[in-house]
Amino acid sequence: AVQSILSQLKDRDSWVRQTATEALVVLALRGDMRIVSALVSQLIDGELCVRQAAVKALGVVVEPGEPEALTMICGHMSHAKADMRLAAVQAYIEVASVRDEIAATTLGHALEDPHPHVRNAVVDGLLRLVVAGNGFVDAAVKT
């Protein structure tokens, strides 16, 4: 089943590519590098909906604290579209290690986003990370 869905990531229709990208989340085990690689390739798709689905999916599939994934996701946190920034923030929070000061600083910068939904997602995410039992928010607030 996974191979069939992976083949749909190259379909001409963006809706099919988006749906296939979203389906990978259901089938993948966290850390499955074959799926992670496929999702990373979707980050350069010509359609925003496909890239957005890939960013969201990475937040679910990537192992927490994975530095390369955090870097890729972070690159979308400054996208021109608020929906993409929101998806990137949500994925970043899912992948961020609870004791990663760089992640806290990155999220602290996202608190300055012009869109209230993005800022709200950052606050919610920081709260979740604090509840996980650390002083993570201190570094974010100091930025």
mmCIF file with all atom_site columns, N, CA and C in Angstrom, residues 11-55:
data_model
loop_
_atom_site.group_PDB
_atom_site.id
_atom_site.type_symbol
_atom_site.label_atom_id
_atom_site.label_alt_id
_atom_site.label_comp_id
_atom_site.label_asym_id
_atom_site.label_entity_id
_atom_site.label_seq_id
_atom_site.pdbx_PDB_ins_code
_atom_site.Cartn_x
_atom_site.Cartn_y
_atom_site.Cartn_z
_atom_site.occupancy
_atom_site.B_iso_or_equiv
_atom_site.pdbx_formal_charge
_atom_site.auth_seq_id
_atom_site.auth_comp_id
_atom_site.auth_asym_id
_atom_site.auth_atom_id
_atom_site.pdbx_PDB_model_num
ATOM 1   N N  . ASP A 1 11 ? 1.926  12.438 -9.319  1.00 0.00 ? 11 ASP A N  1
ATOM 2   C CA . ASP A 1 11 ? 0.769  12.626 -10.193 1.00 0.00 ? 11 ASP A CA 1
ATOM 3   C C  . ASP A 1 11 ? 0.708  14.061 -10.705 1.00 0.00 ? 11 ASP A C  1
ATOM 4   N N  . ARG A 1 12 ? 0.118  14.240 -11.878 1.00 0.00 ? 12 ARG A N  1
ATOM 5   C CA . ARG A 1 12 ? -0.008 15.586 -12.470 1.00 0.00 ? 12 ARG A CA 1
ATOM 6   C C  . ARG A 1 12 ? -0.950 16.467 -11.673 1.00 0.00 ? 12 ARG A C  1
ATOM 7   N N  . ASP A 1 13 ? -1.924 15.867 -11.027 1.00 0.00 ? 13 ASP A N  1
ATOM 8   C CA . ASP A 1 13 ? -2.943 16.629 -10.319 1.00 0.00 ? 13 ASP A CA 1
ATOM 9   C C  . ASP A 1 13 ? -2.488 16.926 -8.883  1.00 0.00 ? 13 ASP A C  1
ATOM 10  N N  . SER A 1 14 ? -2.506 18.199 -8.513  1.00 0.00 ? 14 SER A N  1
ATOM 11  C CA . SER A 1 14 ? -2.040 18.590 -7.176  1.00 0.00 ? 14 SER A CA 1
ATOM 12  C C  . SER A 1 14 ? -2.928 18.008 -6.075  1.00 0.00 ? 14 SER A C  1
ATOM 13  N N  . TRP A 1 15 ? -4.215 17.849 -6.330  1.00 0.00 ? 15 TRP A N  1
ATOM 14  C CA . TRP A 1 15 ? -5.113 17.277 -5.331  1.00 0.00 ? 15 TRP A CA 1
ATOM 15  C C  . TRP A 1 15 ? -4.710 15.842 -5.021  1.00 0.00 ? 15 TRP A C  1
ATOM 16  N N  . VAL A 1 16 ? -4.329 15.074 -6.051  1.00 0.00 ? 16 VAL A N  1
ATOM 17  C CA . VAL A 1 16 ? -3.890 13.692 -5.847  1.00 0.00 ? 16 VAL A CA 1
ATOM 18  C C  . VAL A 1 16 ? -2.590 13.684 -5.046  1.00 0.00 ? 16 VAL A C  1
ATOM 19  N N  . ARG A 1 17 ? -1.660 14.587 -5.384  1.00 0.00 ? 17 ARG A N  1
ATOM 20  C CA . ARG A 1 17 ? -0.386 14.660 -4.652  1.00 0.00 ? 17 ARG A CA 1
ATOM 21  C C  . ARG A 1 17 ? -0.621 15.039 -3.195  1.00 0.00 ? 17 ARG A C  1
ATOM 22  N N  . GLN A 1 18 ? -1.510 15.993 -2.955  1.00 0.00 ? 18 GLN A N  1
ATOM 23  C CA . GLN A 1 18 ? -1.818 16.403 -1.583  1.00 0.00 ? 18 GLN A CA 1
ATOM 24  C C  . GLN A 1 18 ? -2.428 15.253 -0.800  1.00 0.00 ? 18 GLN A C  1
ATOM 25  N N  . THR A 1 19 ? -3.400 14.572 -1.380  1.00 0.00 ? 19 THR A N  1
ATOM 26  C CA . THR A 1 19 ? -4.066 13.452 -0.703  1.00 0.00 ? 19 THR A CA 1
ATOM 27  C C  . THR A 1 19 ? -3.075 12.330 -0.419  1.00 0.00 ? 19 THR A C  1
ATOM 28  N N  . ALA A 1 20 ? -2.203 12.040 -1.374  1.00 0.00 ? 20 ALA A N  1
ATOM 29  C CA . ALA A 1 20 ? -1.188 10.996 -1.168  1.00 0.00 ? 20 ALA A CA 1
ATOM 30  C C  . ALA A 1 20 ? -0.238 11.388 -0.038  1.00 0.00 ? 20 ALA A C  1
ATOM 31  N N  . THR A 1 21 ? 0.146  12.648 0.004   1.00 0.00 ? 21 THR A N  1
ATOM 32  C CA . THR A 1 21 ? 1.020  13.138 1.063   1.00 0.00 ? 21 THR A CA 1
ATOM 33  C C  . THR A 1 21 ? 0.356  12.970 2.424   1.00 0.00 ? 21 THR A C  1
ATOM 34  N N  . GLU A 1 22 ? -0.907 13.335 2.513   1.00 0.00 ? 22 GLU A N  1
ATOM 35  C CA . GLU A 1 22 ? -1.642 13.198 3.774   1.00 0.00 ? 22 GLU A CA 1
ATOM 36  C C  . GLU A 1 22 ? -1.825 11.729 4.154   1.00 0.00 ? 22 GLU A C  1
ATOM 37  N N  . ALA A 1 23 ? -1.996 10.863 3.167   1.00 0.00 ? 23 ALA A N  1
ATOM 38  C CA . ALA A 1 23 ? -2.186 9.437  3.440   1.00 0.00 ? 23 ALA A CA 1
ATOM 39  C C  . ALA A 1 23 ? -0.929 8.805  4.029   1.00 0.00 ? 23 ALA A C  1
ATOM 40  N N  . LEU A 1 24 ? 0.228  9.321  3.663   1.00 0.00 ? 24 LEU A N  1
ATOM 41  C CA . LEU A 1 24 ? 1.479  8.753  4.183   1.00 0.00 ? 24 LEU A CA 1
ATOM 42  C C  . LEU A 1 24 ? 1.553  8.850  5.705   1.00 0.00 ? 24 LEU A C  1
ATOM 43  N N  . VAL A 1 25 ? 0.948  9.872  6.265   1.00 0.00 ? 25 VAL A N  1
ATOM 44  C CA . VAL A 1 25 ? 0.955  10.038 7.724   1.00 0.00 ? 25 VAL A CA 1
ATOM 45  C C  . VAL A 1 25 ? 0.254  8.863  8.397   1.00 0.00 ? 25 VAL A C  1
ATOM 46  N N  . VAL A 1 26 ? -0.819 8.408  7.795   1.00 0.00 ? 26 VAL A N  1
ATOM 47  C CA . VAL A 1 26 ? -1.599 7.317  8.368   1.00 0.00 ? 26 VAL A CA 1
ATOM 48  C C  . VAL A 1 26 ? -0.815 6.006  8.322   1.00 0.00 ? 26 VAL A C  1
ATOM 49  N N  . LEU A 1 27 ? -0.030 5.823  7.268   1.00 0.00 ? 27 LEU A N  1
ATOM 50  C CA . LEU A 1 27 ? 0.659  4.556  7.051   1.00 0.00 ? 27 LEU A CA 1
ATOM 51  C C  . LEU A 1 27 ? 2.062  4.490  7.636   1.00 0.00 ? 27 LEU A C  1
ATOM 52  N N  . ALA A 1 28 ? 2.656  5.639  7.881   1.00 0.00 ? 28 ALA A N  1
ATOM 53  C CA . ALA A 1 28 ? 4.066  5.672  8.273   1.00 0.00 ? 28 ALA A CA 1
ATOM 54  C C  . ALA A 1 28 ? 4.260  5.444  9.757   1.00 0.00 ? 28 ALA A C  1
ATOM 55  N N  . LEU A 1 29 ? 5.360  4.820  10.062  1.00 0.00 ? 29 LEU A N  1
ATOM 56  C CA . LEU A 1 29 ? 5.826  4.749  11.437  1.00 0.00 ? 29 LEU A CA 1
ATOM 57  C C  . LEU A 1 29 ? 6.757  5.928  11.659  1.00 0.00 ? 29 LEU A C  1
ATOM 58  N N  . ARG A 1 30 ? 6.736  6.493  12.853  1.00 0.00 ? 30 ARG A N  1
ATOM 59  C CA . ARG A 1 30 ? 7.621  7.630  13.140  1.00 0.00 ? 30 ARG A CA 1
ATOM 60  C C  . ARG A 1 30 ? 9.059  7.216  12.872  1.00 0.00 ? 30 ARG A C  1
ATOM 61  N N  . GLY A 1 31 ? 9.759  8.054  12.094  1.00 0.00 ? 31 GLY A N  1
ATOM 62  C CA . GLY A 1 31 ? 11.159 7.804  11.791  1.00 0.00 ? 31 GLY A CA 1
ATOM 63  C C  . GLY A 1 31 ? 11.392 6.973  10.538  1.00 0.00 ? 31 GLY A C  1
ATOM 64  N N  . ASP A 1 32 ? 10.339 6.582  9.823   1.00 0.00 ? 32 ASP A N  1
ATOM 65  C CA . ASP A 1 32 ? 10.480 5.808  8.586   1.00 0.00 ? 32 ASP A CA 1
ATOM 66  C C  . ASP A 1 32 ? 11.138 6.686  7.526   1.00 0.00 ? 32 ASP A C  1
ATOM 67  N N  . MET A 1 33 ? 12.428 6.452  7.286   1.00 0.00 ? 33 MET A N  1
ATOM 68  C CA . MET A 1 33 ? 13.206 7.333  6.407   1.00 0.00 ? 33 MET A CA 1
ATOM 69  C C  . MET A 1 33 ? 12.719 7.307  4.965   1.00 0.00 ? 33 MET A C  1
ATOM 70  N N  . ARG A 1 34 ? 12.134 6.236  4.521   1.00 0.00 ? 34 ARG A N  1
ATOM 71  C CA . ARG A 1 34 ? 11.598 6.197  3.157   1.00 0.00 ? 34 ARG A CA 1
ATOM 72  C C  . ARG A 1 34 ? 10.455 7.212  3.027   1.00 0.00 ? 34 ARG A C  1
ATOM 73  N N  . ILE A 1 35 ? 9.607  7.271  4.043   1.00 0.00 ? 35 ILE A N  1
ATOM 74  C CA . ILE A 1 35 ? 8.494  8.225  4.037   1.00 0.00 ? 35 ILE A CA 1
ATOM 75  C C  . ILE A 1 35 ? 9.011  9.644  4.251   1.00 0.00 ? 35 ILE A C  1
ATOM 76  N N  . VAL A 1 36 ? 9.942  9.811  5.162   1.00 0.00 ? 36 VAL A N  1
ATOM 77  C CA . VAL A 1 36 ? 10.514 11.138 5.414   1.00 0.00 ? 36 VAL A CA 1
ATOM 78  C C  . VAL A 1 36 ? 11.124 11.696 4.131   1.00 0.00 ? 36 VAL A C  1
ATOM 79  N N  . SER A 1 37 ? 11.889 10.891 3.416   1.00 0.00 ? 37 SER A N  1
ATOM 80  C CA . SER A 1 37 ? 12.505 11.331 2.156   1.00 0.00 ? 37 SER A CA 1
ATOM 81  C C  . SER A 1 37 ? 11.451 11.742 1.135   1.00 0.00 ? 37 SER A C  1
ATOM 82  N N  . ALA A 1 38 ? 10.385 10.962 1.049   1.00 0.00 ? 38 ALA A N  1
ATOM 83  C CA . ALA A 1 38 ? 9.308  11.292 0.113   1.00 0.00 ? 38 ALA A CA 1
ATOM 84  C C  . ALA A 1 38 ? 8.636  12.609 0.490   1.00 0.00 ? 38 ALA A C  1
ATOM 85  N N  . LEU A 1 39 ? 8.435  12.822 1.785   1.00 0.00 ? 39 LEU A N  1
ATOM 86  C CA . LEU A 1 39 ? 7.817  14.070 2.240   1.00 0.00 ? 39 LEU A CA 1
ATOM 87  C C  . LEU A 1 39 ? 8.730  15.264 1.985   1.00 0.00 ? 39 LEU A C  1
ATOM 88  N N  . VAL A 1 40 ? 10.009 15.074 2.200   1.00 0.00 ? 40 VAL A N  1
ATOM 89  C CA . VAL A 1 40 ? 10.962 16.158 1.933   1.00 0.00 ? 40 VAL A CA 1
ATOM 90  C C  . VAL A 1 40 ? 10.911 16.547 0.456   1.00 0.00 ? 40 VAL A C  1
ATOM 91  N N  . SER A 1 41 ? 10.784 15.566 -0.420  1.00 0.00 ? 41 SER A N  1
ATOM 92  C CA . SER A 1 41 ? 10.714 15.880 -1.848  1.00 0.00 ? 41 SER A CA 1
ATOM 93  C C  . SER A 1 41 ? 9.457  16.688 -2.173  1.00 0.00 ? 41 SER A C  1
ATOM 94  N N  . GLN A 1 42 ? 8.408  16.534 -1.376  1.00 0.00 ? 42 GLN A N  1
ATOM 95  C CA . GLN A 1 42 ? 7.174  17.282 -1.608  1.00 0.00 ? 42 GLN A CA 1
ATOM 96  C C  . GLN A 1 42 ? 7.295  18.746 -1.163  1.00 0.00 ? 42 GLN A C  1
ATOM 97  N N  . LEU A 1 43 ? 8.318  19.079 -0.410  1.00 0.00 ? 43 LEU A N  1
ATOM 98  C CA . LEU A 1 43 ? 8.491  20.460 0.054   1.00 0.00 ? 43 LEU A CA 1
ATOM 99  C C  . LEU A 1 43 ? 8.804  21.422 -1.084  1.00 0.00 ? 43 LEU A C  1
ATOM 100 N N  . ILE A 1 44 ? 9.196  20.903 -2.232  1.00 0.00 ? 44 ILE A N  1
ATOM 101 C CA . ILE A 1 44 ? 9.502  21.772 -3.372  1.00 0.00 ? 44 ILE A CA 1
ATOM 102 C C  . ILE A 1 44 ? 8.443  21.679 -4.467  1.00 0.00 ? 44 ILE A C  1
ATOM 103 N N  . ASP A 1 45 ? 7.320  21.048 -4.161  1.00 0.00 ? 45 ASP A N  1
ATOM 104 C CA . ASP A 1 45 ? 6.222  20.952 -5.121  1.00 0.00 ? 45 ASP A CA 1
ATOM 105 C C  . ASP A 1 45 ? 5.773  22.353 -5.526  1.00 0.00 ? 45 ASP A C  1
ATOM 106 N N  . GLY A 1 46 ? 5.300  22.475 -6.734  1.00 0.00 ? 46 GLY A N  1
ATOM 107 C CA . GLY A 1 46 ? 4.843  23.772 -7.239  1.00 0.00 ? 46 GLY A CA 1
ATOM 108 C C  . GLY A 1 46 ? 3.561  24.283 -6.620  1.00 0.00 ? 46 GLY A C  1
ATOM 109 N N  . GLU A 1 47 ? 2.827  23.416 -5.948  1.00 0.00 ? 47 GLU A N  1
ATOM 110 C CA . GLU A 1 47 ? 1.547  23.810 -5.359  1.00 0.00 ? 47 GLU A CA 1
ATOM 111 C C  . GLU A 1 47 ? 1.668  23.958 -3.837  1.00 0.00 ? 47 GLU A C  1
ATOM 112 N N  . LEU A 1 48 ? 1.174  25.068 -3.333  1.00 0.00 ? 48 LEU A N  1
ATOM 113 C CA . LEU A 1 48 ? 1.224  25.359 -1.902  1.00 0.00 ? 48 LEU A CA 1
ATOM 114 C C  . LEU A 1 48 ? 0.517  24.277 -1.079  1.00 0.00 ? 48 LEU A C  1
ATOM 115 N N  . CYS A 1 49 ? -0.624 23.787 -1.557  1.00 0.00 ? 49 CYS A N  1
ATOM 116 C CA . CYS A 1 49 ? -1.373 22.794 -0.781  1.00 0.00 ? 49 CYS A CA 1
ATOM 117 C C  . CYS A 1 49 ? -0.557 21.515 -0.563  1.00 0.00 ? 49 CYS A C  1
ATOM 118 N N  . VAL A 1 50 ? 0.262  21.151 -1.539  1.00 0.00 ? 50 VAL A N  1
ATOM 119 C CA . VAL A 1 50 ? 1.092  19.949 -1.419  1.00 0.00 ? 50 VAL A CA 1
ATOM 120 C C  . VAL A 1 50 ? 2.234  20.213 -0.437  1.00 0.00 ? 50 VAL A C  1
ATOM 121 N N  . ARG A 1 51 ? 2.869  21.366 -0.561  1.00 0.00 ? 51 ARG A N  1
ATOM 122 C CA . ARG A 1 51 ? 3.963  21.713 0.365   1.00 0.00 ? 51 ARG A CA 1
ATOM 123 C C  . ARG A 1 51 ? 3.448  21.803 1.796   1.00 0.00 ? 51 ARG A C  1
ATOM 124 N N  . GLN A 1 52 ? 2.276  22.380 1.960   1.00 0.00 ? 52 GLN A N  1
ATOM 125 C CA . GLN A 1 52 ? 1.682  22.518 3.291   1.00 0.00 ? 52 GLN A CA 1
ATOM 126 C C  . GLN A 1 52 ? 1.388  21.141 3.882   1.00 0.00 ? 52 GLN A C  1
ATOM 127 N N  . ALA A 1 53 ? 0.847  20.242 3.086   1.00 0.00 ? 53 ALA A N  1
ATOM 128 C CA . ALA A 1 53 ? 0.572  18.883 3.557   1.00 0.00 ? 53 ALA A CA 1
ATOM 129 C C  . ALA A 1 53 ? 1.864  18.177 3.943   1.00 0.00 ? 53 ALA A C  1
ATOM 130 N N  . ALA A 1 54 ? 2.927  18.417 3.174   1.00 0.00 ? 54 ALA A N  1
ATOM 131 C CA . ALA A 1 54 ? 4.219  17.783 3.470   1.00 0.00 ? 54 ALA A CA 1
ATOM 132 C C  . ALA A 1 54 ? 4.790  18.295 4.787   1.00 0.00 ? 54 ALA A C  1
ATOM 133 N N  . VAL A 1 55 ? 4.706  19.585 5.017   1.00 0.00 ? 55 VAL A N  1
ATOM 134 C CA . VAL A 1 55 ? 5.208  20.152 6.278   1.00 0.00 ? 55 VAL A CA 1
ATOM 135 C C  . VAL A 1 55 ? 4.440  19.572 7.456   1.00 0.00 ? 55 VAL A C  1
#
